mmCIF file of C-alpha atoms in Angstrom:
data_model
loop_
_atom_site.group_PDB
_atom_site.id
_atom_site.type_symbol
_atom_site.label_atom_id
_atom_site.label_comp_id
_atom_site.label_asym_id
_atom_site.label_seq_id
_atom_site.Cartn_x
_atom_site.Cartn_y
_atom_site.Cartn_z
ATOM 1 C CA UNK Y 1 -78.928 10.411 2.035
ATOM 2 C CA UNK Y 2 -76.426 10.974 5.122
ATOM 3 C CA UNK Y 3 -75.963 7.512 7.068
ATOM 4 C CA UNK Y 4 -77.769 8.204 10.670
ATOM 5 C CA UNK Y 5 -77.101 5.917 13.658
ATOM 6 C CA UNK Y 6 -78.756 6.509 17.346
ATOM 7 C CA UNK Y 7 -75.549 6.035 19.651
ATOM 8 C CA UNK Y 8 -75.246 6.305 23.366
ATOM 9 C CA UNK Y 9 -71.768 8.242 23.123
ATOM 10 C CA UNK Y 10 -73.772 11.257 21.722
ATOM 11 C CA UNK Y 11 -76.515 11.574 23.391
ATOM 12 C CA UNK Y 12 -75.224 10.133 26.980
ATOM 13 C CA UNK Y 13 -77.348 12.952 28.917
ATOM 14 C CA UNK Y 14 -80.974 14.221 28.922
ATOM 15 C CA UNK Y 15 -81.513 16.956 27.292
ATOM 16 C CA UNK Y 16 -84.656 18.929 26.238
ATOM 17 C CA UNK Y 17 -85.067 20.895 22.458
ATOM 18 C CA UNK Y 18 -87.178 23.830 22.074
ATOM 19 C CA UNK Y 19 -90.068 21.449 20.674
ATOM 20 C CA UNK Y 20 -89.939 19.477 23.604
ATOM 21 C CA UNK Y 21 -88.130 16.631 22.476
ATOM 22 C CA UNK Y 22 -86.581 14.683 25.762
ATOM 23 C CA UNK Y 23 -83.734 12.417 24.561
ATOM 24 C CA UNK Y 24 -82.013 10.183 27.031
ATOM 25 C CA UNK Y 25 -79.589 7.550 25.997
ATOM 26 C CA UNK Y 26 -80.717 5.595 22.816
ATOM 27 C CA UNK Y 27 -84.096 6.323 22.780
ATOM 28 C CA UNK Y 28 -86.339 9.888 21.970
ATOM 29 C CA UNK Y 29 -89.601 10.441 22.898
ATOM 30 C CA UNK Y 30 -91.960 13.195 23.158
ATOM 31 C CA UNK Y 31 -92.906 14.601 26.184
ATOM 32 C CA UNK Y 32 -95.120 14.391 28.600
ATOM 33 C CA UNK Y 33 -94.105 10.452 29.715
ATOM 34 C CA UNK Y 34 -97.118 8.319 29.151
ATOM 35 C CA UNK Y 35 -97.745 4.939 31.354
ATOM 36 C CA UNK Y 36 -95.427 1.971 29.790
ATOM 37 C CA UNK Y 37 -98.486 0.037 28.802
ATOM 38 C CA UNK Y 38 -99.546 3.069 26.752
ATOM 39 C CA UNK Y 39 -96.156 3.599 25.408
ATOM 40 C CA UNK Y 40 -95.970 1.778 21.773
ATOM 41 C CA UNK Y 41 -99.533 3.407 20.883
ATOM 42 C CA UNK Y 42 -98.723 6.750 22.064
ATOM 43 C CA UNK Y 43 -95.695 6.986 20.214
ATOM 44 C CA UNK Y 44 -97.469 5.580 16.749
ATOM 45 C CA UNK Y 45 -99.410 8.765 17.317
ATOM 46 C CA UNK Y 46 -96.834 10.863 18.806
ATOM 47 C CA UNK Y 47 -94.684 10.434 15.564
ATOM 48 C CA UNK Y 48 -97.436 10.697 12.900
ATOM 49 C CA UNK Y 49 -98.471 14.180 15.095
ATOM 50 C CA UNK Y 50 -95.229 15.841 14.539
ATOM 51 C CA UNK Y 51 -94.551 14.004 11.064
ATOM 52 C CA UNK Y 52 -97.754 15.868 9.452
ATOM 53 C CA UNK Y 53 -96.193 19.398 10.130
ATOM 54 C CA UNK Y 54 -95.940 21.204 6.665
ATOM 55 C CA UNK Y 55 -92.549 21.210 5.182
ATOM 56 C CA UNK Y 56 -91.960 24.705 5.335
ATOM 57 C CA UNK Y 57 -92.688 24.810 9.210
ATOM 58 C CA UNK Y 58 -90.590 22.124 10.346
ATOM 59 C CA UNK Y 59 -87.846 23.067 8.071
ATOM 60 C CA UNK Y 60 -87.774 26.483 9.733
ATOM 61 C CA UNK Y 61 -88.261 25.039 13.027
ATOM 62 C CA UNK Y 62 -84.583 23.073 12.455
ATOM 63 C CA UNK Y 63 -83.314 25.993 11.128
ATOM 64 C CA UNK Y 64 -84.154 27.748 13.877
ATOM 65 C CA UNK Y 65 -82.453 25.298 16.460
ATOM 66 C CA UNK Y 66 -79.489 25.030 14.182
ATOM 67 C CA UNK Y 67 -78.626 28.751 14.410
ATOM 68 C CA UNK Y 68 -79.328 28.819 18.054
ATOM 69 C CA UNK Y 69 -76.946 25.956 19.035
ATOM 70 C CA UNK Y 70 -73.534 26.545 17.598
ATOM 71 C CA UNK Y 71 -71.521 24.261 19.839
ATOM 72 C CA UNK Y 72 -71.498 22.075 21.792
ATOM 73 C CA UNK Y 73 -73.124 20.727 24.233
ATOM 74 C CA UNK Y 74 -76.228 22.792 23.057
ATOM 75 C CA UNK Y 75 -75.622 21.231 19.661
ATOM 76 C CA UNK Y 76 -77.427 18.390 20.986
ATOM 77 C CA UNK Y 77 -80.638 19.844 20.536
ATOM 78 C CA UNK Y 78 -80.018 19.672 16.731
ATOM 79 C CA UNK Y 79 -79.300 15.846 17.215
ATOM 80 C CA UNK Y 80 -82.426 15.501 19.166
ATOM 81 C CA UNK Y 81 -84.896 17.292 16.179
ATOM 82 C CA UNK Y 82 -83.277 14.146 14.385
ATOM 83 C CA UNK Y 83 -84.344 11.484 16.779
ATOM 84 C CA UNK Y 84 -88.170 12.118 16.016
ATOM 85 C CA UNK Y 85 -89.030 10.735 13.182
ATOM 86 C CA UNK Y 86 -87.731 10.213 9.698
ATOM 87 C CA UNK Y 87 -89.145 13.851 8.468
ATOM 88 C CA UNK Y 88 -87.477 15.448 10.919
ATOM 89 C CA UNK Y 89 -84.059 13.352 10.447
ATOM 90 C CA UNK Y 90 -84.722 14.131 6.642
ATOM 91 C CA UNK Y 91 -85.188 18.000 7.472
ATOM 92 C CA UNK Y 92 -82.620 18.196 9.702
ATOM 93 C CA UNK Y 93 -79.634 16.276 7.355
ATOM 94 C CA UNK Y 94 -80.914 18.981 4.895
ATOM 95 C CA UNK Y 95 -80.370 22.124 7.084
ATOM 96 C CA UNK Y 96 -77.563 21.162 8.273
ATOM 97 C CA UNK Y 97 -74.472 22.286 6.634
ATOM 98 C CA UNK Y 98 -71.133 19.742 5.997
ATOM 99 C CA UNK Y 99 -68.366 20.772 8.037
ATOM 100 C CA UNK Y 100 -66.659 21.689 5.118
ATOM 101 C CA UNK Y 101 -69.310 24.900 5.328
ATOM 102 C CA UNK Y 102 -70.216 25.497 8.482
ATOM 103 C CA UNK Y 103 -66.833 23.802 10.745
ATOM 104 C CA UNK Y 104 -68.756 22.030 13.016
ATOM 105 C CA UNK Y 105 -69.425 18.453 13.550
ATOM 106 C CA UNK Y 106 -72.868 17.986 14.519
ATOM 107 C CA UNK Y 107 -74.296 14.003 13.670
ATOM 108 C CA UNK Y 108 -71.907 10.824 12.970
ATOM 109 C CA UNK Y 109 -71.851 11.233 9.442
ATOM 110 C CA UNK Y 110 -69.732 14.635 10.030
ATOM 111 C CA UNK Y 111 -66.802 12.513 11.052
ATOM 112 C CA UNK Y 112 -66.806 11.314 6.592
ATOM 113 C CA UNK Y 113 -66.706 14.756 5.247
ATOM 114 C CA UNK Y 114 -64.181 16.605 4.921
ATOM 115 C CA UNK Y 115 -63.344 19.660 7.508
ATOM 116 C CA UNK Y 116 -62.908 23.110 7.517
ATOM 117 C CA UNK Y 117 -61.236 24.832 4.649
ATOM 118 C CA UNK Y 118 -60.388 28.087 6.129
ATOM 119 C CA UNK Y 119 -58.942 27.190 9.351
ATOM 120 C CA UNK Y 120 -58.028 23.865 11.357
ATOM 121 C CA UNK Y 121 -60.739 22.148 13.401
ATOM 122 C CA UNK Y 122 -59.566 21.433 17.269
ATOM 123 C CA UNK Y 123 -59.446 18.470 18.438
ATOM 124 C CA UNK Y 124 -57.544 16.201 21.220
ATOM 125 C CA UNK Y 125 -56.566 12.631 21.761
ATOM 126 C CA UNK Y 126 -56.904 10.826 25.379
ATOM 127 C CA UNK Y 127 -54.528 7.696 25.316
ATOM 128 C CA UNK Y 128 -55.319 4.517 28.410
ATOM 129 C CA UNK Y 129 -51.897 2.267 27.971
ATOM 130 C CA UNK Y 130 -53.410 -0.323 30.339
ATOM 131 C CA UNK Y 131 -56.229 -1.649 27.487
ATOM 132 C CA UNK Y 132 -54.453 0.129 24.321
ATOM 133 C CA UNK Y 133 -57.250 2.232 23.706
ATOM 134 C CA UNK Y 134 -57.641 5.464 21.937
ATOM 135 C CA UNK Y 135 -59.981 8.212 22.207
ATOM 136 C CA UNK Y 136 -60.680 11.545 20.185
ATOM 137 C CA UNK Y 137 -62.787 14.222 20.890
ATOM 138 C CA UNK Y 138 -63.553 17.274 19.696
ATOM 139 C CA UNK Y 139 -62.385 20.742 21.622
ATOM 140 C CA UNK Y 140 -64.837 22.755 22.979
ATOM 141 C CA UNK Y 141 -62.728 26.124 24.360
ATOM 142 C CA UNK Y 142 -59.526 27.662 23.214
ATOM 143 C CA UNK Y 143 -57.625 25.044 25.792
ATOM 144 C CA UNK Y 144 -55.254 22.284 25.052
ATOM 145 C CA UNK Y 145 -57.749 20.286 26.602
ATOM 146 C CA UNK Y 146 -61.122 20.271 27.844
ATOM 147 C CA UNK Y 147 -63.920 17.883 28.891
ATOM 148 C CA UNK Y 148 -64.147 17.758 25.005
ATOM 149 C CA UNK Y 149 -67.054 16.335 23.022
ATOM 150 C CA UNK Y 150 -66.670 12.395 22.368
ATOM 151 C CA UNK Y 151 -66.238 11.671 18.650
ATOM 152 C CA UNK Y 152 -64.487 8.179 17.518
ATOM 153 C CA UNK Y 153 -62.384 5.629 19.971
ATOM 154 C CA UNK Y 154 -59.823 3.044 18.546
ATOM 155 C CA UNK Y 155 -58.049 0.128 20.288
ATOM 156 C CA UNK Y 156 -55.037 -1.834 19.331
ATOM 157 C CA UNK Y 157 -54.910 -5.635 18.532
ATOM 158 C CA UNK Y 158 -52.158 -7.441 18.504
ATOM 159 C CA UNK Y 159 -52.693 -10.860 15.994
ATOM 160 C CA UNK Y 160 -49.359 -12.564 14.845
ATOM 161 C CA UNK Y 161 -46.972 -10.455 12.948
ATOM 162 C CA UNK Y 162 -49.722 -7.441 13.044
ATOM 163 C CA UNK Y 163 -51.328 -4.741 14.768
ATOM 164 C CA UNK Y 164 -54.693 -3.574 13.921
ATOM 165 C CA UNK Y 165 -56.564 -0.918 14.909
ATOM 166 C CA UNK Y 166 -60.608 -1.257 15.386
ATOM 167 C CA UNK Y 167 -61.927 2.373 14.896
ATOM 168 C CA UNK Y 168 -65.258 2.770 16.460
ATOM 169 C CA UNK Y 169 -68.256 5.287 16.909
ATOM 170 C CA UNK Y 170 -69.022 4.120 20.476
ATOM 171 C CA UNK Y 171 -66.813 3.747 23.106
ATOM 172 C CA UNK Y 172 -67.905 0.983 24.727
ATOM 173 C CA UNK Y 173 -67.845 -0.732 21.876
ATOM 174 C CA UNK Y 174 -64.435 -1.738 20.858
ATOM 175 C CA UNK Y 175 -64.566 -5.031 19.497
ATOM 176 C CA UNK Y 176 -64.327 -6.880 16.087
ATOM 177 C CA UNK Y 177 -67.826 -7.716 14.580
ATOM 178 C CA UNK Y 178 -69.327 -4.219 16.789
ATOM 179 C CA UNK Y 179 -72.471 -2.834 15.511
ATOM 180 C CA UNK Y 180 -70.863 0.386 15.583
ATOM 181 C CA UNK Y 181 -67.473 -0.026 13.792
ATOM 182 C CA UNK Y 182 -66.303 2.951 11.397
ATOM 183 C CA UNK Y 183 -63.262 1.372 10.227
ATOM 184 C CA UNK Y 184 -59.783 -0.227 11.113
ATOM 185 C CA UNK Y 185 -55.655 0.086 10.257
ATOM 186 C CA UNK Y 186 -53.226 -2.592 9.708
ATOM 187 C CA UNK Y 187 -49.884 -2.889 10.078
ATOM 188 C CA UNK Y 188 -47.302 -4.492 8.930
ATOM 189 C CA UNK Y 189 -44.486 -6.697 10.758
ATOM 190 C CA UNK Y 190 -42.140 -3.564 11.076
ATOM 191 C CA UNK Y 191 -44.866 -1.041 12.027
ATOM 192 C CA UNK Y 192 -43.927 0.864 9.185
ATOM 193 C CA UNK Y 193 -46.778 0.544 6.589
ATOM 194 C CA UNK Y 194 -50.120 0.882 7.315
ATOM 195 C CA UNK Y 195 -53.125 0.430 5.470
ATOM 196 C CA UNK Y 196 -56.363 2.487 6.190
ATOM 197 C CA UNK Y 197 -60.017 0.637 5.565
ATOM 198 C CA UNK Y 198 -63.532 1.946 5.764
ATOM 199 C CA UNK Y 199 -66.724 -0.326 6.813
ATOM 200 C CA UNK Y 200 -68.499 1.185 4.164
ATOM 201 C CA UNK Y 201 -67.968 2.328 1.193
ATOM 202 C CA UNK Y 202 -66.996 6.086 0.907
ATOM 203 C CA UNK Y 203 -66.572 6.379 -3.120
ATOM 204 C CA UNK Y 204 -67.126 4.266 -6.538
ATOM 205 C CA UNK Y 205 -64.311 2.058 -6.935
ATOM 206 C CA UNK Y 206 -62.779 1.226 -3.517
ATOM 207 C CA UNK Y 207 -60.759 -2.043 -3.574
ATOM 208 C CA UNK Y 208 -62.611 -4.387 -0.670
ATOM 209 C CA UNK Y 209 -59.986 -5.942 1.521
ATOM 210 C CA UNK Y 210 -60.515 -10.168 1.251
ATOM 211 C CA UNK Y 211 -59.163 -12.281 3.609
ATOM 212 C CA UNK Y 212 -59.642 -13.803 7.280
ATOM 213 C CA UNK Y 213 -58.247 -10.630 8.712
ATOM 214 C CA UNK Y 214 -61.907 -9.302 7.094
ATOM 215 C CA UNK Y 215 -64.143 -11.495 8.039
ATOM 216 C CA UNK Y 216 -62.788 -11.671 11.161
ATOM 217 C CA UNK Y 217 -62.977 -7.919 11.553
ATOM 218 C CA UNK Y 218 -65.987 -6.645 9.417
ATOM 219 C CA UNK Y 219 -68.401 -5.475 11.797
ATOM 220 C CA UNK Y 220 -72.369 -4.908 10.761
ATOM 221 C CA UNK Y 221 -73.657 -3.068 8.634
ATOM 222 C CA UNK Y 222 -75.239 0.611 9.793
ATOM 223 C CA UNK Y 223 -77.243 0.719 6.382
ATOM 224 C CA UNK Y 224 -78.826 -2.105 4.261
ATOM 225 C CA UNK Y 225 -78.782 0.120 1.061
ATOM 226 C CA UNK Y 226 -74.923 0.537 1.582
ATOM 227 C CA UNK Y 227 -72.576 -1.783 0.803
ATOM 228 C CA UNK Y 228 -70.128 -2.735 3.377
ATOM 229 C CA UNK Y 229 -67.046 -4.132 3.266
ATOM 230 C CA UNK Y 230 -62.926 -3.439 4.715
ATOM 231 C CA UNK Y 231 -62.610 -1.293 1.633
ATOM 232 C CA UNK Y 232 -59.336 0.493 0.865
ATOM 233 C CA UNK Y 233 -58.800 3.925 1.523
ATOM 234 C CA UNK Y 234 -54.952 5.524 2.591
ATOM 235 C CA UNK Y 235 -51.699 4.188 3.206
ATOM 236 C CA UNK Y 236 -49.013 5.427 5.261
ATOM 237 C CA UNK Y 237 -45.650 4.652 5.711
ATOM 238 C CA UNK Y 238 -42.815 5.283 7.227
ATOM 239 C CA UNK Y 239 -39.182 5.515 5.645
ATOM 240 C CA UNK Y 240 -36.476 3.307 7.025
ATOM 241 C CA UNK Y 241 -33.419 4.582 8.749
ATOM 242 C CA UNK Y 242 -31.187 2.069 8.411
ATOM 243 C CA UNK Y 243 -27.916 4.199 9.395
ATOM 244 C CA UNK Y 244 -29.638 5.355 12.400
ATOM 245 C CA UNK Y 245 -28.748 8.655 11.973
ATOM 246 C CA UNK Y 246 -30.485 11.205 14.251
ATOM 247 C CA UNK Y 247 -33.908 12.999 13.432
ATOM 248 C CA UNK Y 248 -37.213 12.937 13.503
ATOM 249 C CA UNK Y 249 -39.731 10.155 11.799
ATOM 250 C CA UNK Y 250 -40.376 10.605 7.813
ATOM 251 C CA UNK Y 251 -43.904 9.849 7.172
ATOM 252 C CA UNK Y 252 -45.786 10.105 3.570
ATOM 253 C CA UNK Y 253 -49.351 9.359 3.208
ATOM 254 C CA UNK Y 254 -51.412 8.301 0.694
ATOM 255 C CA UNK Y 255 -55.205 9.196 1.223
ATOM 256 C CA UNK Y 256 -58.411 8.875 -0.855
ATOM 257 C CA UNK Y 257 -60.222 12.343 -0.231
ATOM 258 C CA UNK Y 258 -63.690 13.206 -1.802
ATOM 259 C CA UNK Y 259 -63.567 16.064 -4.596
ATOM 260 C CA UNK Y 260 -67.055 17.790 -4.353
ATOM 261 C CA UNK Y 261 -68.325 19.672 -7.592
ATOM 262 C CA UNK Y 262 -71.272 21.913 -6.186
ATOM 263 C CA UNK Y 263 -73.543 24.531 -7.660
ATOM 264 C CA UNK Y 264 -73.184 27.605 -5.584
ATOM 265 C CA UNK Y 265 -76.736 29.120 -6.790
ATOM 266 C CA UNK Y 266 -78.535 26.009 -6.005
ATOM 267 C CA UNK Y 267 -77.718 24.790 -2.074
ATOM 268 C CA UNK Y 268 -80.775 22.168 -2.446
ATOM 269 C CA UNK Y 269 -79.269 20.336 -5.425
ATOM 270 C CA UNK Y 270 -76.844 17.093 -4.202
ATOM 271 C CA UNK Y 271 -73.205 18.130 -5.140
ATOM 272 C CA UNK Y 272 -72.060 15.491 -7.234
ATOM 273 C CA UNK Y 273 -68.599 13.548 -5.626
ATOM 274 C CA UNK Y 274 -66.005 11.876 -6.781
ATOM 275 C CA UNK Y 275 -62.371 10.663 -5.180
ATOM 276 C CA UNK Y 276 -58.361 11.197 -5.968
ATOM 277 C CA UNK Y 277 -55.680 10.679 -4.330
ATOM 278 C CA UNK Y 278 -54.103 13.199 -1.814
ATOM 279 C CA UNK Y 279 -50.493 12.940 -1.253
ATOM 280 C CA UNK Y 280 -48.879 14.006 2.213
ATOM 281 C CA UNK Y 281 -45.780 14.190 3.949
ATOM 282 C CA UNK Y 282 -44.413 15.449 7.201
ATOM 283 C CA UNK Y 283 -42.920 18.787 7.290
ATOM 284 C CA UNK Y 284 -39.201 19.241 7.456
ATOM 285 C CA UNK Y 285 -38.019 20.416 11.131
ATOM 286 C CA UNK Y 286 -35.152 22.451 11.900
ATOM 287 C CA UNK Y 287 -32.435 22.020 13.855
ATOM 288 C CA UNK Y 288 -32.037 24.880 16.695
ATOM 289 C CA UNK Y 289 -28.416 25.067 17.602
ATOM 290 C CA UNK Y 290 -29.461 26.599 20.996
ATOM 291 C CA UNK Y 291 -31.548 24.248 22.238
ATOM 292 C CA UNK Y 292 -29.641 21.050 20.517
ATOM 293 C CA UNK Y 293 -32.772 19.316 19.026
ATOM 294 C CA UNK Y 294 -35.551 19.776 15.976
ATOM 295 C CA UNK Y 295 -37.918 22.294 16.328
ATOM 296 C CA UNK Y 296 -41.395 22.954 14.359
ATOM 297 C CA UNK Y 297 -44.087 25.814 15.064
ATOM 298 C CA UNK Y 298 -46.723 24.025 16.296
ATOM 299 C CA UNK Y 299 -48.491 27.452 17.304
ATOM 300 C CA UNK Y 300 -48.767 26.737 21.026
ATOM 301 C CA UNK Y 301 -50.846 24.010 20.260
ATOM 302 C CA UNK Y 302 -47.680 21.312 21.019
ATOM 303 C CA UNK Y 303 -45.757 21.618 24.918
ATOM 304 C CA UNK Y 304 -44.130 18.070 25.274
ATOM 305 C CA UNK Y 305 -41.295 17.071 22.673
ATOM 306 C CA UNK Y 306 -41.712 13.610 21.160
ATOM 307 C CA UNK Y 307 -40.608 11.877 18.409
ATOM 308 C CA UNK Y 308 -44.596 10.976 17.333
ATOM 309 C CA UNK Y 309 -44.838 14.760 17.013
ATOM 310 C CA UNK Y 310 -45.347 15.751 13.059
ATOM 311 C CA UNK Y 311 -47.011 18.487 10.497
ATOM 312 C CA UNK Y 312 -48.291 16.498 7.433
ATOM 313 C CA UNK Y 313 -48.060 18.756 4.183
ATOM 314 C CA UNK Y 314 -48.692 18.204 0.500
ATOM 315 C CA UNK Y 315 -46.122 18.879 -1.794
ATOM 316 C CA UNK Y 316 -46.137 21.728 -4.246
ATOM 317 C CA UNK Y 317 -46.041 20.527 -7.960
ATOM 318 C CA UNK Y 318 -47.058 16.723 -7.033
ATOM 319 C CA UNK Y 319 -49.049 16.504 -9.742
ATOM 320 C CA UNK Y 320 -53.571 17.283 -9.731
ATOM 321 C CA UNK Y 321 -54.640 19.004 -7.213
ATOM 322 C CA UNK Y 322 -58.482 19.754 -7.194
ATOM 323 C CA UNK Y 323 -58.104 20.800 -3.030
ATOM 324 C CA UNK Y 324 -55.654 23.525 -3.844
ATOM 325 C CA UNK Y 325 -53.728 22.276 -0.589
ATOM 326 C CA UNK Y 326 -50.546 21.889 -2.576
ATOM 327 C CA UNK Y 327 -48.060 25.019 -1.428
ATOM 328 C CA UNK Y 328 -46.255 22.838 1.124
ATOM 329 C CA UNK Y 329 -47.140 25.685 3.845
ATOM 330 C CA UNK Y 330 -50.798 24.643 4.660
ATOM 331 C CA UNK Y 331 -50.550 22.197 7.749
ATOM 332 C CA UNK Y 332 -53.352 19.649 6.703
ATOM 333 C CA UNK Y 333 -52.450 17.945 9.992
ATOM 334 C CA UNK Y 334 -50.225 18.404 13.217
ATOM 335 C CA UNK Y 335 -50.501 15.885 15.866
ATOM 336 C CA UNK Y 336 -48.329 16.597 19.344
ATOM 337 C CA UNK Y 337 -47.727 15.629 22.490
ATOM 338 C CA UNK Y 338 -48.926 18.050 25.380
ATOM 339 C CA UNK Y 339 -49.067 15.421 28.329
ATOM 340 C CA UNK Y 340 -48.183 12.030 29.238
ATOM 341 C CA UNK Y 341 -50.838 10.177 27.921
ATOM 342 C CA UNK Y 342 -53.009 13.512 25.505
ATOM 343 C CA UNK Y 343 -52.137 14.574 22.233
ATOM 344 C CA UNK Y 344 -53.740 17.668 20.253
ATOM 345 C CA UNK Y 345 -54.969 16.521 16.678
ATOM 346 C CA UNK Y 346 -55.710 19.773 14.108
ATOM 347 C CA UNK Y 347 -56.952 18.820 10.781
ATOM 348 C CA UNK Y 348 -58.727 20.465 7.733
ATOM 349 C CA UNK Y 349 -59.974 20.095 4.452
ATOM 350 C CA UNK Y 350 -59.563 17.478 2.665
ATOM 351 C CA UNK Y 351 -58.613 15.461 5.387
ATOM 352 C CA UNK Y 352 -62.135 14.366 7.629
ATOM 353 C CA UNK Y 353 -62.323 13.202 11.330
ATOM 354 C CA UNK Y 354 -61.499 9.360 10.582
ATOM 355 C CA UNK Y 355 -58.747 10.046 8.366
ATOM 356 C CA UNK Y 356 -57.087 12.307 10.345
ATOM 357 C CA UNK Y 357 -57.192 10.255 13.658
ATOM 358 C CA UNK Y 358 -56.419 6.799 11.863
ATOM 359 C CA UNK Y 359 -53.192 8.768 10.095
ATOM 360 C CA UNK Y 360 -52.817 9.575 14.218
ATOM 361 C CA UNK Y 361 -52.861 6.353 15.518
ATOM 362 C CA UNK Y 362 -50.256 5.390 13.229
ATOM 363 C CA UNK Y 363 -47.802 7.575 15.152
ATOM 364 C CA UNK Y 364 -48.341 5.439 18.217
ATOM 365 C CA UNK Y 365 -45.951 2.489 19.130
ATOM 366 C CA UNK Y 366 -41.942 1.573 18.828
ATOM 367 C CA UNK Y 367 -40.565 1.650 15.649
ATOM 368 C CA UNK Y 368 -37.334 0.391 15.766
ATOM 369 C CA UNK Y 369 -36.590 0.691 12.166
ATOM 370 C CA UNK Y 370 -37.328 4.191 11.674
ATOM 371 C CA UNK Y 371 -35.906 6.007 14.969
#
């Protein structure tokens, strides 16, 4: 079953469904309000009410409200249908298509799964120097930027020799220990190797990180029937330039990506998962004689040169490839520069959400070695 958390940072605003759920903040109720001394019976009954609908009419009822909300912000209605009771979350994490199918990001869990196959999914990243904090969110028109839909926020912590990241679902909540940690990225002393971990555990076989760095960093867990842990899940690094010759950064990753064997006759049946390893690097740039510097077609999508700008790849001929991402044409990931302190992030299939914004953050900072 699909982890589910309640969290402020997606459901900040009222908002009513077609079955006249009123969500505000962490908490969903059905209306009309009742008197607060009245409140913990009438919801007992409230949720046993809408839990005894057949199967077959609250299924279509979530389907309904799924094809009627296609983005966001009327995507939280779908969110809401969730917040009722555990039927409805049940119904609605089973009508509700991965974005791998349907390329949209609709509950938490989303930000696991892999993205789009056919074409990139638009996002952007908001950077605040003053606290070294991070936040993505997801693009809801055709411009650079937007007022964007919230998805993950990171901030940077400097201990000794090392910089780690705390990735988290709320934005508010940026701490180590948080009840709503996703993961974090290490560093090393350079800044040139970093180490991606998840809080819980995305595939059989993950090696748990074990030391004070993870203790002092786990946070809670979201589910008691999932094991948590700083578990092990992509490395990137970047290669030395020790004549300090000019050009851009050289970046290869090394990410554990979910390979999904599904029945396409039978939708209901579970698609069985397993993992491998998905090996990227940055596209090449060229140099343009005209304009004296290195050049990539970032598609409009990129206005600001940097040196964080890249295009990660994976190599033709690198070995298995059960994603079929291999021709070293298909951008996986392009992350650029379009104001002072925003960044565009496009990702796809295999990469998810968290990957592709911890591979991001990565880009951020001096490093003196590389450059």
């Amino acid at each position: 079953m699909a982890l589910w958390r309640r969290s402020s940072s997606w459901l900040s605003s009222c908002s009513r469904s077609p079955a006249g759920i009123v969500v505000g903040g962490n908490e969903a109720k059905v209306s009309p309000e009742v008197a607060p001394e009245d409140a913990a019976d009438s919801e007992e009954v409230d949720e046993e009410r809408w839990s005894r609908l057949l199967p077959e009419l609250l299924t279509d009822i979530v389907r309904r409200v799924d094809q009627g909300a296609e983005r966001w912000p009327p995507r939280r209605d779908v969110v809401a249908c969730a917040c009722v009771c555990r039927r409805w979350r049940d119904a609605a994490v089973s009508v509700v298509r991965p974005p791998l199918e349907c390329g949209r990001i609709t509950f938490p869990s989303s930000l696991k799964q892999p993205g789009p196959r056919d074409a990139p999914m638009h996002c952007f990243i908001r950077r605040n120097k003053q606290n070294s904090t991070f936040y993505l969110y997801l693009s809801l028109t055709q411009a650079l930027t937007d007022k964007g839909k919230f998805l993950l926020a990171a901030r940077r912590f400097r201990h000794g020799a090392h910089t780690e990241y705390i990735i988290s679902y709320d934005s508010d909540d940026l701490y180590p220990g948080s009840n709503s940690g996703v993961g974090k990225l290490r560093s090393d002393f350079l800044g040139t190797k970093f180490i991606m971990y998840d809080n819980q555990q995305p595939y059989n076989g993950a090696k748990t990180l074990k030391s004070r760095s993870s203790r002092r960093f786990a946070s809670k867990q979201i589910s008691p029937h999932v094991p948590g842990g700083n578990l092990e899940v992509g490395l990137v690094s970047y290669k030395f330039n020790f004549l300090k010759s000019r050009g851009p950064r050289r970046m290869q990753c090394s990410i554990q990506c979910p390979v999904v064997a599904s029945d396409p006759l039978n939708r209901e049946k579970k698609p069985e998962s397993s993992s491998s390893s998905l090996s990227l690097r940055n596209k090449a740039p060229r140099w343009h004689e005209h304009l004296q510097c290195w050049c990539l077609n970032f598609h409009g999508r990129v206005t600001v040169a940097s040196v964080k700008n890249f295009q990660l790849v994976a190599p033709a001929g690198g070995g298995s490839d059960p994603w079929g991402v291999g021709d070293e044409e298909t951008v996986i990931l392009q992350f650029g520069k379009i104001e002072d302190d925003a960044f565009t992030m496009d990702f796809r299939h295999p990469l998810s959400a968290f990957q592709a914004f911890a591979i991001c953050l990565t880009s951020f900072g001096t490093k003196l070695a590389c450059e």
